[in-house]
Tab-separated table of C-alpha atoms and ligand atoms in Angstrom:
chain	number	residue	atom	x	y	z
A	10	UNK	CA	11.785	15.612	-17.257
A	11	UNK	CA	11.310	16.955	-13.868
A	12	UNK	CA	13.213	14.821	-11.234
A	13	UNK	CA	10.931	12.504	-9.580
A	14	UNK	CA	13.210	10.130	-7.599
A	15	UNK	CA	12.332	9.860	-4.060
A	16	UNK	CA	14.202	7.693	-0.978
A	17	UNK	CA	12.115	5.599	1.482
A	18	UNK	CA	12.895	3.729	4.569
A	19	UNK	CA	16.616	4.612	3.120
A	20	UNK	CA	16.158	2.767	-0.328
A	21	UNK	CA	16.335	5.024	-3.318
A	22	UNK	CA	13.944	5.001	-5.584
A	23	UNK	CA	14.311	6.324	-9.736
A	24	UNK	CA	10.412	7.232	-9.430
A	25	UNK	CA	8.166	7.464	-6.656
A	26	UNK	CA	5.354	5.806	-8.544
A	27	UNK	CA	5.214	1.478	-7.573
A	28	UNK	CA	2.138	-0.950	-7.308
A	29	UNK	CA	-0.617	-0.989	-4.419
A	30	UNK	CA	0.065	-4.122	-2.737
A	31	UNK	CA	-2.533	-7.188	-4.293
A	32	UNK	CA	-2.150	-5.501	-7.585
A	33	UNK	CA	-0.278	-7.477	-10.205
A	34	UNK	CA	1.722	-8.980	-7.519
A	35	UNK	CA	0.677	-12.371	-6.933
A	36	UNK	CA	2.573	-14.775	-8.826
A	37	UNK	CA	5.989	-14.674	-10.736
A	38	UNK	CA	4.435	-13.660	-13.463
A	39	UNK	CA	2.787	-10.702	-12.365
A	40	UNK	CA	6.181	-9.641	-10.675
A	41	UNK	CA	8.052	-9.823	-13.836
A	42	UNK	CA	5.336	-7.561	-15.154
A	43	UNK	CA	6.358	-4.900	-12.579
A	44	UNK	CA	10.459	-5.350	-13.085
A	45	UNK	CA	9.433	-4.433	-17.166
A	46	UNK	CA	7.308	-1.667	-16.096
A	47	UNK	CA	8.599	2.320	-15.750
A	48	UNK	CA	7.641	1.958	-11.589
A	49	UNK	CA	9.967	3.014	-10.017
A	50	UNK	CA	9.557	0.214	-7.391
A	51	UNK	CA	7.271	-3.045	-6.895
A	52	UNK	CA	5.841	-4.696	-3.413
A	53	UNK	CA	4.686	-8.517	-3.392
A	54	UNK	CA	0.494	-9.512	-2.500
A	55	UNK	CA	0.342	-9.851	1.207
A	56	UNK	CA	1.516	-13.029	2.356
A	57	UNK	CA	-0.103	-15.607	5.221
A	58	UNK	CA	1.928	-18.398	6.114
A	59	UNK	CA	0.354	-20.923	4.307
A	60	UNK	CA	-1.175	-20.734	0.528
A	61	UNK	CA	-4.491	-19.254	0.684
A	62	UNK	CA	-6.738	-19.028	-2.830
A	63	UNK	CA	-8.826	-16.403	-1.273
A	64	UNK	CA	-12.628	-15.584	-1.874
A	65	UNK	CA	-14.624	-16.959	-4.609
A	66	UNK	CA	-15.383	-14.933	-7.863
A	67	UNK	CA	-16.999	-12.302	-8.778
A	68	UNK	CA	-15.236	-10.570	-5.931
A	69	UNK	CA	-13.402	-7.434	-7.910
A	70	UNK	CA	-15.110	-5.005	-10.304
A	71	UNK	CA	-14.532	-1.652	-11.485
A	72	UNK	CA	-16.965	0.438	-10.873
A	73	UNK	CA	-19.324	2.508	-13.421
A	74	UNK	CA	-17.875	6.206	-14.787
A	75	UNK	CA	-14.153	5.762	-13.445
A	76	UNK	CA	-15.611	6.240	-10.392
A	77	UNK	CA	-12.904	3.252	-8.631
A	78	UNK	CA	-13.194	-0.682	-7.994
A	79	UNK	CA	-14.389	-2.820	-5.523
A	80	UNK	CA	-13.125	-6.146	-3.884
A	81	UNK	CA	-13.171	-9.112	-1.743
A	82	UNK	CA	-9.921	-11.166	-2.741
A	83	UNK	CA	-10.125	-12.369	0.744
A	84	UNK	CA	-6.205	-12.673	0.471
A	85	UNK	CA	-5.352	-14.874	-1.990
A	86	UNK	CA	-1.523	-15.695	-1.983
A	87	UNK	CA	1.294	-18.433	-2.416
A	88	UNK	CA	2.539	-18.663	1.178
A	89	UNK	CA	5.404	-16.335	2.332
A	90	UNK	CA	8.054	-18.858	1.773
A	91	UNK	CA	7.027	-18.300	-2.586
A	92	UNK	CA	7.924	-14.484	-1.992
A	93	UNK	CA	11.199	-15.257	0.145
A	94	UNK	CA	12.435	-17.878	-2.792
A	95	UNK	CA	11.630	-14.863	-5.046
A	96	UNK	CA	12.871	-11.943	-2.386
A	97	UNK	CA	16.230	-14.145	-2.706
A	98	UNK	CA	16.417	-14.549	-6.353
A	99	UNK	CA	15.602	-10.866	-7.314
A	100	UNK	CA	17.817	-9.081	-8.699
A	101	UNK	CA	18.885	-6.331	-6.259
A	102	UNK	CA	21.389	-3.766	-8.904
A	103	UNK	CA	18.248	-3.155	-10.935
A	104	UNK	CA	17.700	0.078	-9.164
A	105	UNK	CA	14.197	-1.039	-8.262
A	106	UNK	CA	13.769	-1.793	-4.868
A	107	UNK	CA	11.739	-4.655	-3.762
A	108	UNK	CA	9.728	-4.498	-1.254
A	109	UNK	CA	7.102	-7.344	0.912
A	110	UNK	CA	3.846	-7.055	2.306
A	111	UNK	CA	3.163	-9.597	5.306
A	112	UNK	CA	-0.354	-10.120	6.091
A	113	UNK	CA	-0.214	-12.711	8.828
A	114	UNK	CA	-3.380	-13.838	10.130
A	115	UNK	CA	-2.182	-13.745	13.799
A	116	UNK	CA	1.085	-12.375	15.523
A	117	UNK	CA	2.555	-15.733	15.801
A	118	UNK	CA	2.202	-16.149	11.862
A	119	UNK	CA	3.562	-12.510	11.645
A	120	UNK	CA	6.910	-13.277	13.976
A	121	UNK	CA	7.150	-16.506	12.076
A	122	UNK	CA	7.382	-14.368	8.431
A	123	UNK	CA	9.042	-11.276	9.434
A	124	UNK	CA	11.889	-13.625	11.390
A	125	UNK	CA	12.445	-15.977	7.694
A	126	UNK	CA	13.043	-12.509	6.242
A	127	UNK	CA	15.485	-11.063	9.106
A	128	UNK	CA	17.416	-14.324	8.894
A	129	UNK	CA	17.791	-13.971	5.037
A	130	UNK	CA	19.678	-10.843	5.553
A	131	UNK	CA	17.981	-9.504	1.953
A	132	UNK	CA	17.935	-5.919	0.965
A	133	UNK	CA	13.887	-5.719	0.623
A	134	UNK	CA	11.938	-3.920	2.741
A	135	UNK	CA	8.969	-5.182	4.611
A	136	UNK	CA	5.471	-3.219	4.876
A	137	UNK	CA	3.155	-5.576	7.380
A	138	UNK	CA	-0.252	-5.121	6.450
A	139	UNK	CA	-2.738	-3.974	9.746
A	140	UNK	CA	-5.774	-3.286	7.376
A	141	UNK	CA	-7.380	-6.394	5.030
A	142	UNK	CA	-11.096	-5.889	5.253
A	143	UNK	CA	-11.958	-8.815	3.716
A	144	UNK	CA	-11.066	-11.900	5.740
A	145	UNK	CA	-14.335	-13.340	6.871
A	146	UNK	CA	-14.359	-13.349	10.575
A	147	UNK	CA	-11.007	-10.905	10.803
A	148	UNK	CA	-11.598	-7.392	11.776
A	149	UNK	CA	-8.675	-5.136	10.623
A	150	UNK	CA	-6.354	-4.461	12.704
A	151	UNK	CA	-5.424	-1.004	12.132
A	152	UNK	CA	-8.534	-0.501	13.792
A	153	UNK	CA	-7.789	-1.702	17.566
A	154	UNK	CA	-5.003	0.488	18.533
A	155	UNK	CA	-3.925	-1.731	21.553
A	156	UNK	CA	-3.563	-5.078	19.094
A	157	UNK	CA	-1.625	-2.691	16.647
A	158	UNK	CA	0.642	-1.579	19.712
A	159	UNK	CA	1.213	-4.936	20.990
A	160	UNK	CA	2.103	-6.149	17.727
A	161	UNK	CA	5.306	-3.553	16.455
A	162	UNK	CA	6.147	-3.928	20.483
A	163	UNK	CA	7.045	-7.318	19.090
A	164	UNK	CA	7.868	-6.923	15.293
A	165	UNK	CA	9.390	-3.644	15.521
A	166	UNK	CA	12.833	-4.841	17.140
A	167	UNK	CA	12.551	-8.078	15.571
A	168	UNK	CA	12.868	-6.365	12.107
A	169	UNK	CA	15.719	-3.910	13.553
A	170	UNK	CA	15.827	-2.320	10.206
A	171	UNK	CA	13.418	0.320	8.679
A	172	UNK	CA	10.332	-1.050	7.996
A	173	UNK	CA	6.370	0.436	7.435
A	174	UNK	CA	2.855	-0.688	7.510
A	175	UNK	CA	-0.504	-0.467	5.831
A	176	UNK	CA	-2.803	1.266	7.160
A	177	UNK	CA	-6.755	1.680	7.047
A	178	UNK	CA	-8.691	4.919	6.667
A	179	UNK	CA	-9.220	6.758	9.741
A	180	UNK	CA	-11.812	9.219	9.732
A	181	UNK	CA	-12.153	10.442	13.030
A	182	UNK	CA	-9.462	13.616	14.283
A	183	UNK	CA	-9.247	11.473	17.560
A	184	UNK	CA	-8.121	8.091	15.491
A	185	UNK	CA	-5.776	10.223	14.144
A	186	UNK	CA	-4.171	10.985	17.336
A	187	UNK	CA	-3.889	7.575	18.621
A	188	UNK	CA	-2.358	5.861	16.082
A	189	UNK	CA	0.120	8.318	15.618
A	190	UNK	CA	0.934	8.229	19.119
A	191	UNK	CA	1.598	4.272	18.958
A	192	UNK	CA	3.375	4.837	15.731
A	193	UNK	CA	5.854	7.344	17.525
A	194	UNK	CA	7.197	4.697	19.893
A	195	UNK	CA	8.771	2.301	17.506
A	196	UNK	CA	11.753	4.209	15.711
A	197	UNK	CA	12.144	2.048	13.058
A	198	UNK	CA	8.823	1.931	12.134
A	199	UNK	CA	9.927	4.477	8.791
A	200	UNK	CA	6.591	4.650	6.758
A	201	UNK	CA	3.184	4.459	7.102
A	202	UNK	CA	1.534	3.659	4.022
A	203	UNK	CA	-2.310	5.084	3.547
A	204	UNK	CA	-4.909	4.451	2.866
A	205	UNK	CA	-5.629	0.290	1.969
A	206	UNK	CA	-9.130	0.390	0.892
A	207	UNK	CA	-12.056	1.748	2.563
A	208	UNK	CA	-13.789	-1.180	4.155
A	209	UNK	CA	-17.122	-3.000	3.620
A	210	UNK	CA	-18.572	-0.739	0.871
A	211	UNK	CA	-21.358	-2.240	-1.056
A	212	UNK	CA	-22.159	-2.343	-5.025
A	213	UNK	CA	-25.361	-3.010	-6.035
A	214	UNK	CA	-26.274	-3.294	-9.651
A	215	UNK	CA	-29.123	-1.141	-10.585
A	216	UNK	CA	-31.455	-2.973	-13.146
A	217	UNK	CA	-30.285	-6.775	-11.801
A	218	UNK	CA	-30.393	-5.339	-7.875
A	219	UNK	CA	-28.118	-7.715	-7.102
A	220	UNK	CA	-24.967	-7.033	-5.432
A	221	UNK	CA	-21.569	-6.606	-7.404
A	222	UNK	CA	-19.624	-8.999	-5.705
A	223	UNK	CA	-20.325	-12.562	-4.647
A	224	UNK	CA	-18.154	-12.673	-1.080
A	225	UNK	CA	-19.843	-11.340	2.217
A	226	UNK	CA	-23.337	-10.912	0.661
A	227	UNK	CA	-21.380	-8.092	-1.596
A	228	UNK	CA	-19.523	-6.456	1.175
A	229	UNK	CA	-15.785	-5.407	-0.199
A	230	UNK	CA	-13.404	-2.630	-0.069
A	231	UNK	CA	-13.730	0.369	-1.836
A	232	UNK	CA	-10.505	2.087	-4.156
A	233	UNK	CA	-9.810	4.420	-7.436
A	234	UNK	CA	-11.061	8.127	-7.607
A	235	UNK	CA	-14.025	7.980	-5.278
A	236	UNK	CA	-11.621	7.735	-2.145
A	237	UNK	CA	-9.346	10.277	-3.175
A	238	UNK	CA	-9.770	12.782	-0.516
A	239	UNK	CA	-9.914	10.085	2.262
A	240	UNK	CA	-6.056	9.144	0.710
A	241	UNK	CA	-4.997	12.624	0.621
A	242	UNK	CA	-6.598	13.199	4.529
A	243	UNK	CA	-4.984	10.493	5.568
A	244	UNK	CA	-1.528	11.361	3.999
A	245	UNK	CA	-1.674	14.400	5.552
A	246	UNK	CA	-2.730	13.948	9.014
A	247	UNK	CA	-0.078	11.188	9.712
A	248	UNK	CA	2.377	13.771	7.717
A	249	UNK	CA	1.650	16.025	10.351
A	250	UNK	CA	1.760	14.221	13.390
A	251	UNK	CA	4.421	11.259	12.640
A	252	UNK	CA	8.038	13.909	12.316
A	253	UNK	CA	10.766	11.836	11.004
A	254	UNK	CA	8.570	9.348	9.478
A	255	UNK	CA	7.441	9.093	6.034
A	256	UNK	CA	4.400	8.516	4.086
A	257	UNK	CA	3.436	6.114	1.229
A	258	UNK	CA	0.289	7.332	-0.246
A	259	UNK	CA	-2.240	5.594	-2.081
A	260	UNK	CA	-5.991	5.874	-3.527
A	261	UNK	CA	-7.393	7.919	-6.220
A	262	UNK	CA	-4.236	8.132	-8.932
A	263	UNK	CA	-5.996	7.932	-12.078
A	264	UNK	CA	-3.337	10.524	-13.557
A	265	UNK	CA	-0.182	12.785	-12.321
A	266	UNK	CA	-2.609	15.549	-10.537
A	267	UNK	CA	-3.589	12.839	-7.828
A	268	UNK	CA	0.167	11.996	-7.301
A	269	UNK	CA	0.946	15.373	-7.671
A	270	UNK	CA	-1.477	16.325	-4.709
A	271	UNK	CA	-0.451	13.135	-2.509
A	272	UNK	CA	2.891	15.006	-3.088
A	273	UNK	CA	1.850	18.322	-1.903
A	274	UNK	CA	-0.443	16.315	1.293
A	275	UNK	CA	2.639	15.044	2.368
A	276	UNK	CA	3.361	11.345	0.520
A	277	UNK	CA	6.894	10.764	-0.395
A	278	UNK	CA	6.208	7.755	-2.647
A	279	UNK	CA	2.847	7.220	-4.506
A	280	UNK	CA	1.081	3.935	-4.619
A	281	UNK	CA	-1.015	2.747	-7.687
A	282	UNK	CA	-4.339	0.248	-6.983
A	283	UNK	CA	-7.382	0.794	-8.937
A	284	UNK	CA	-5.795	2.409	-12.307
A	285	UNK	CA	-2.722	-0.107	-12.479
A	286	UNK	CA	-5.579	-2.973	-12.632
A	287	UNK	CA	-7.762	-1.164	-14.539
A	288	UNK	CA	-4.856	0.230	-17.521
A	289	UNK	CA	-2.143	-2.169	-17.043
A	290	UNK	CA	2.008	-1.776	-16.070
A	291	UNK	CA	1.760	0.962	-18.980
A	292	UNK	CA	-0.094	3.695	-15.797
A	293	UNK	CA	3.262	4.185	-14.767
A	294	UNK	CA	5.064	5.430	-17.798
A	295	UNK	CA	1.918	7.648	-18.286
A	296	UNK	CA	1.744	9.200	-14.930
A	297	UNK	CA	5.362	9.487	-14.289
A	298	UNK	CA	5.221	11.555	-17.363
A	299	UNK	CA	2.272	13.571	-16.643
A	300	UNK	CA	3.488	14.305	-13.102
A	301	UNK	CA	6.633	15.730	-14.622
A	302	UNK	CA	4.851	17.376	-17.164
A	303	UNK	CA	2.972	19.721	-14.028
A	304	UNK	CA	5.901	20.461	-12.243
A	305	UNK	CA	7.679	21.359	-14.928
A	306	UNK	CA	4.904	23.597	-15.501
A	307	UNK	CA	4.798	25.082	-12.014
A	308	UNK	CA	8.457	25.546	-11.817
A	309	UNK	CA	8.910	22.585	-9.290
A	310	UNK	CA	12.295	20.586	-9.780
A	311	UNK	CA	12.606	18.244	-7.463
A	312	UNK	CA	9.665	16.640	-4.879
A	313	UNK	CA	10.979	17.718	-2.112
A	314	UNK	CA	10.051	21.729	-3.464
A	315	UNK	CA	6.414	20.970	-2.729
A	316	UNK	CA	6.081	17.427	-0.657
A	317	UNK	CA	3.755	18.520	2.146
A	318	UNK	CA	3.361	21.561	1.307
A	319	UNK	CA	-0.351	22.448	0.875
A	320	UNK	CA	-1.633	25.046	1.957
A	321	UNK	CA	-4.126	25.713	4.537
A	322	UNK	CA	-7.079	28.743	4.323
B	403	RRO	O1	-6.914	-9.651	-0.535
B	403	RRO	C1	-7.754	-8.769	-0.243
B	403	RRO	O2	-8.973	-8.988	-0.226
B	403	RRO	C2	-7.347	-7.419	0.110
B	403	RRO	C3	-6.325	-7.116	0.989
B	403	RRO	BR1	-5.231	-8.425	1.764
B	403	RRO	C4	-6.089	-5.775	1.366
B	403	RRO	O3	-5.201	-5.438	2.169
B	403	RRO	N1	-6.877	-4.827	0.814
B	403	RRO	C5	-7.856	-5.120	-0.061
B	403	RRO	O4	-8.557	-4.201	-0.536
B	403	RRO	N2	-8.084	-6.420	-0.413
């Protein structure tokens, strides 16, 4: 086995491979899943303040010929104080790190979260989510650069410690730019993870013609292989342009070339959505492996021989 351990925000990790938030993350249950799984990490479903039950069903499908997934959950949790009672009962000498994912549907509900965490004084680590599409009447806010600014001016030394955030695709050179120039002013801002899903796609089923999805007249995000190179784009410009910070990447891993090429885009820990639903906890021990199985071939050792190195023509 090549060595595939990675550190983020500080936290060491055995693998680099752990669960796209909202995937088999919701409930107890679903977390235990995780702890019994080969990832080498696990993050909680974003969490509002109160209970929400989300959108109604159908609202996720895969999509024909591997070609990804779909889905409106519409954020579907048990309330932030569920994931602090578990945040305090989780076992933190298991050598898998827990981390959060706060989804507050205003600042106030986001201060009110991230401050019940702070005052628990718990070793997880918190990524606040700027980029649900699927909230009827919420635009994302990774999109409004002033509202994301605004917003780490006030979580950012709340938290204190290192911290990251979820982030929608950008696809514009000049989004690019922006963000990473608000992300540069908070210091303990330590990740960025991209990409969350690409917004507002629409499935349409060929012989019924009716739309995939029941929420938002079919409207949902869009994951798995098909946004691939949007992930990898995405790693790599905020690689570039956010020194001293560190990636999370996620979209497209059907299979240890996609994390191996987050890798080489820049991604120092690899995110699973699409495939983990799709397969079940048993993706990780399969891509861990395979991932190995190409450096190994390539002559790579550790991640850090190749992390961000691609090269350019
Ligand atoms: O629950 C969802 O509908 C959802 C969320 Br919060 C998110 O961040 N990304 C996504 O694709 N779905």
């Amino acid at each position: 086995m090549a060595d595939i351990s990675t550190t983020l925000a500080g936290v060491k990790l055995p693998n680099l491979l752990f669960n796209a938030s909202g995937v088999c993350c919701q409930t107890e249950a679903d977390l235990k899943l995780m702890v019994e799984s080969e990832s080498g990490a696990l993050i909680t479903k974003s969490a509002t303040v109160e209970q929400r039950d989300g959108n109604p069903a159908p609202r996720y499908t895969p999509l024909p010929n591997g070609i990804g997934s779909i889905n409106s959950m519409g954020l579907p949790n048990e309330g932030y104080e569920y994931y602090l009672e578990y945040a305090k009962k989780y076992d933190y000498n298991s050598e898998k790190p827990l981390f959060i994912s706060l989804s507050g549907l205003s600042l106030d509900d986001n201060v009110k979260m991230c401050k019940a965490f702070v005052d628990a004084k718990l070793p997880c680590v918190l990524e606040i989510n700027y980029s649900c599409p699927n909230v009827p009447g919420k635009p994302q806010m990774g999109y409004d650069m002033e509202a994301m600014e605004k917003s780490l001016s006030v979580l950012a030394p709340l938290i204190k410690k290192p911290f990251g955030i979820k982030l929608p695709p950008y696809f514009d050179i000049a989004h690019f730019d922006q963000a990473a120039a608000v992300f540069n002013k908070f210091d303990n801002l330590a990740f960025v993870t991209c990409i969350n899903s690409v917004g507002n796609g629409l499935a349409i089923d060929f012989v019924t013609e009716q739309a995939l999805i029941k929420p938002k007249d079919g409207f949902g995000g869009l994951g798995g292989l098909m946004v691939l190179n949007t992930a990898l784009a995405n790693v790599n410009a905020f690689h570039r342009r956010l020194p001293g910070k560190q990636i999370v990447g996620v979209g497209g891993v059907v299979s240890g070339k996609e994390a191996f090429l987050h890798v080489l885009a820049g991604a120092s820990a690899v995110q699973i959505g699409t495939m983990l639903k799709e397969e079940g906890p048993g993706v990780f021990a399969r891509i861990a492996k395979e991932l190995s199985d190409i450096m190994v071939a390539k002559g790579y050792k550790t991640l850090e021989d190749f992390r961000g190195k691609v090269k350019t023509l």
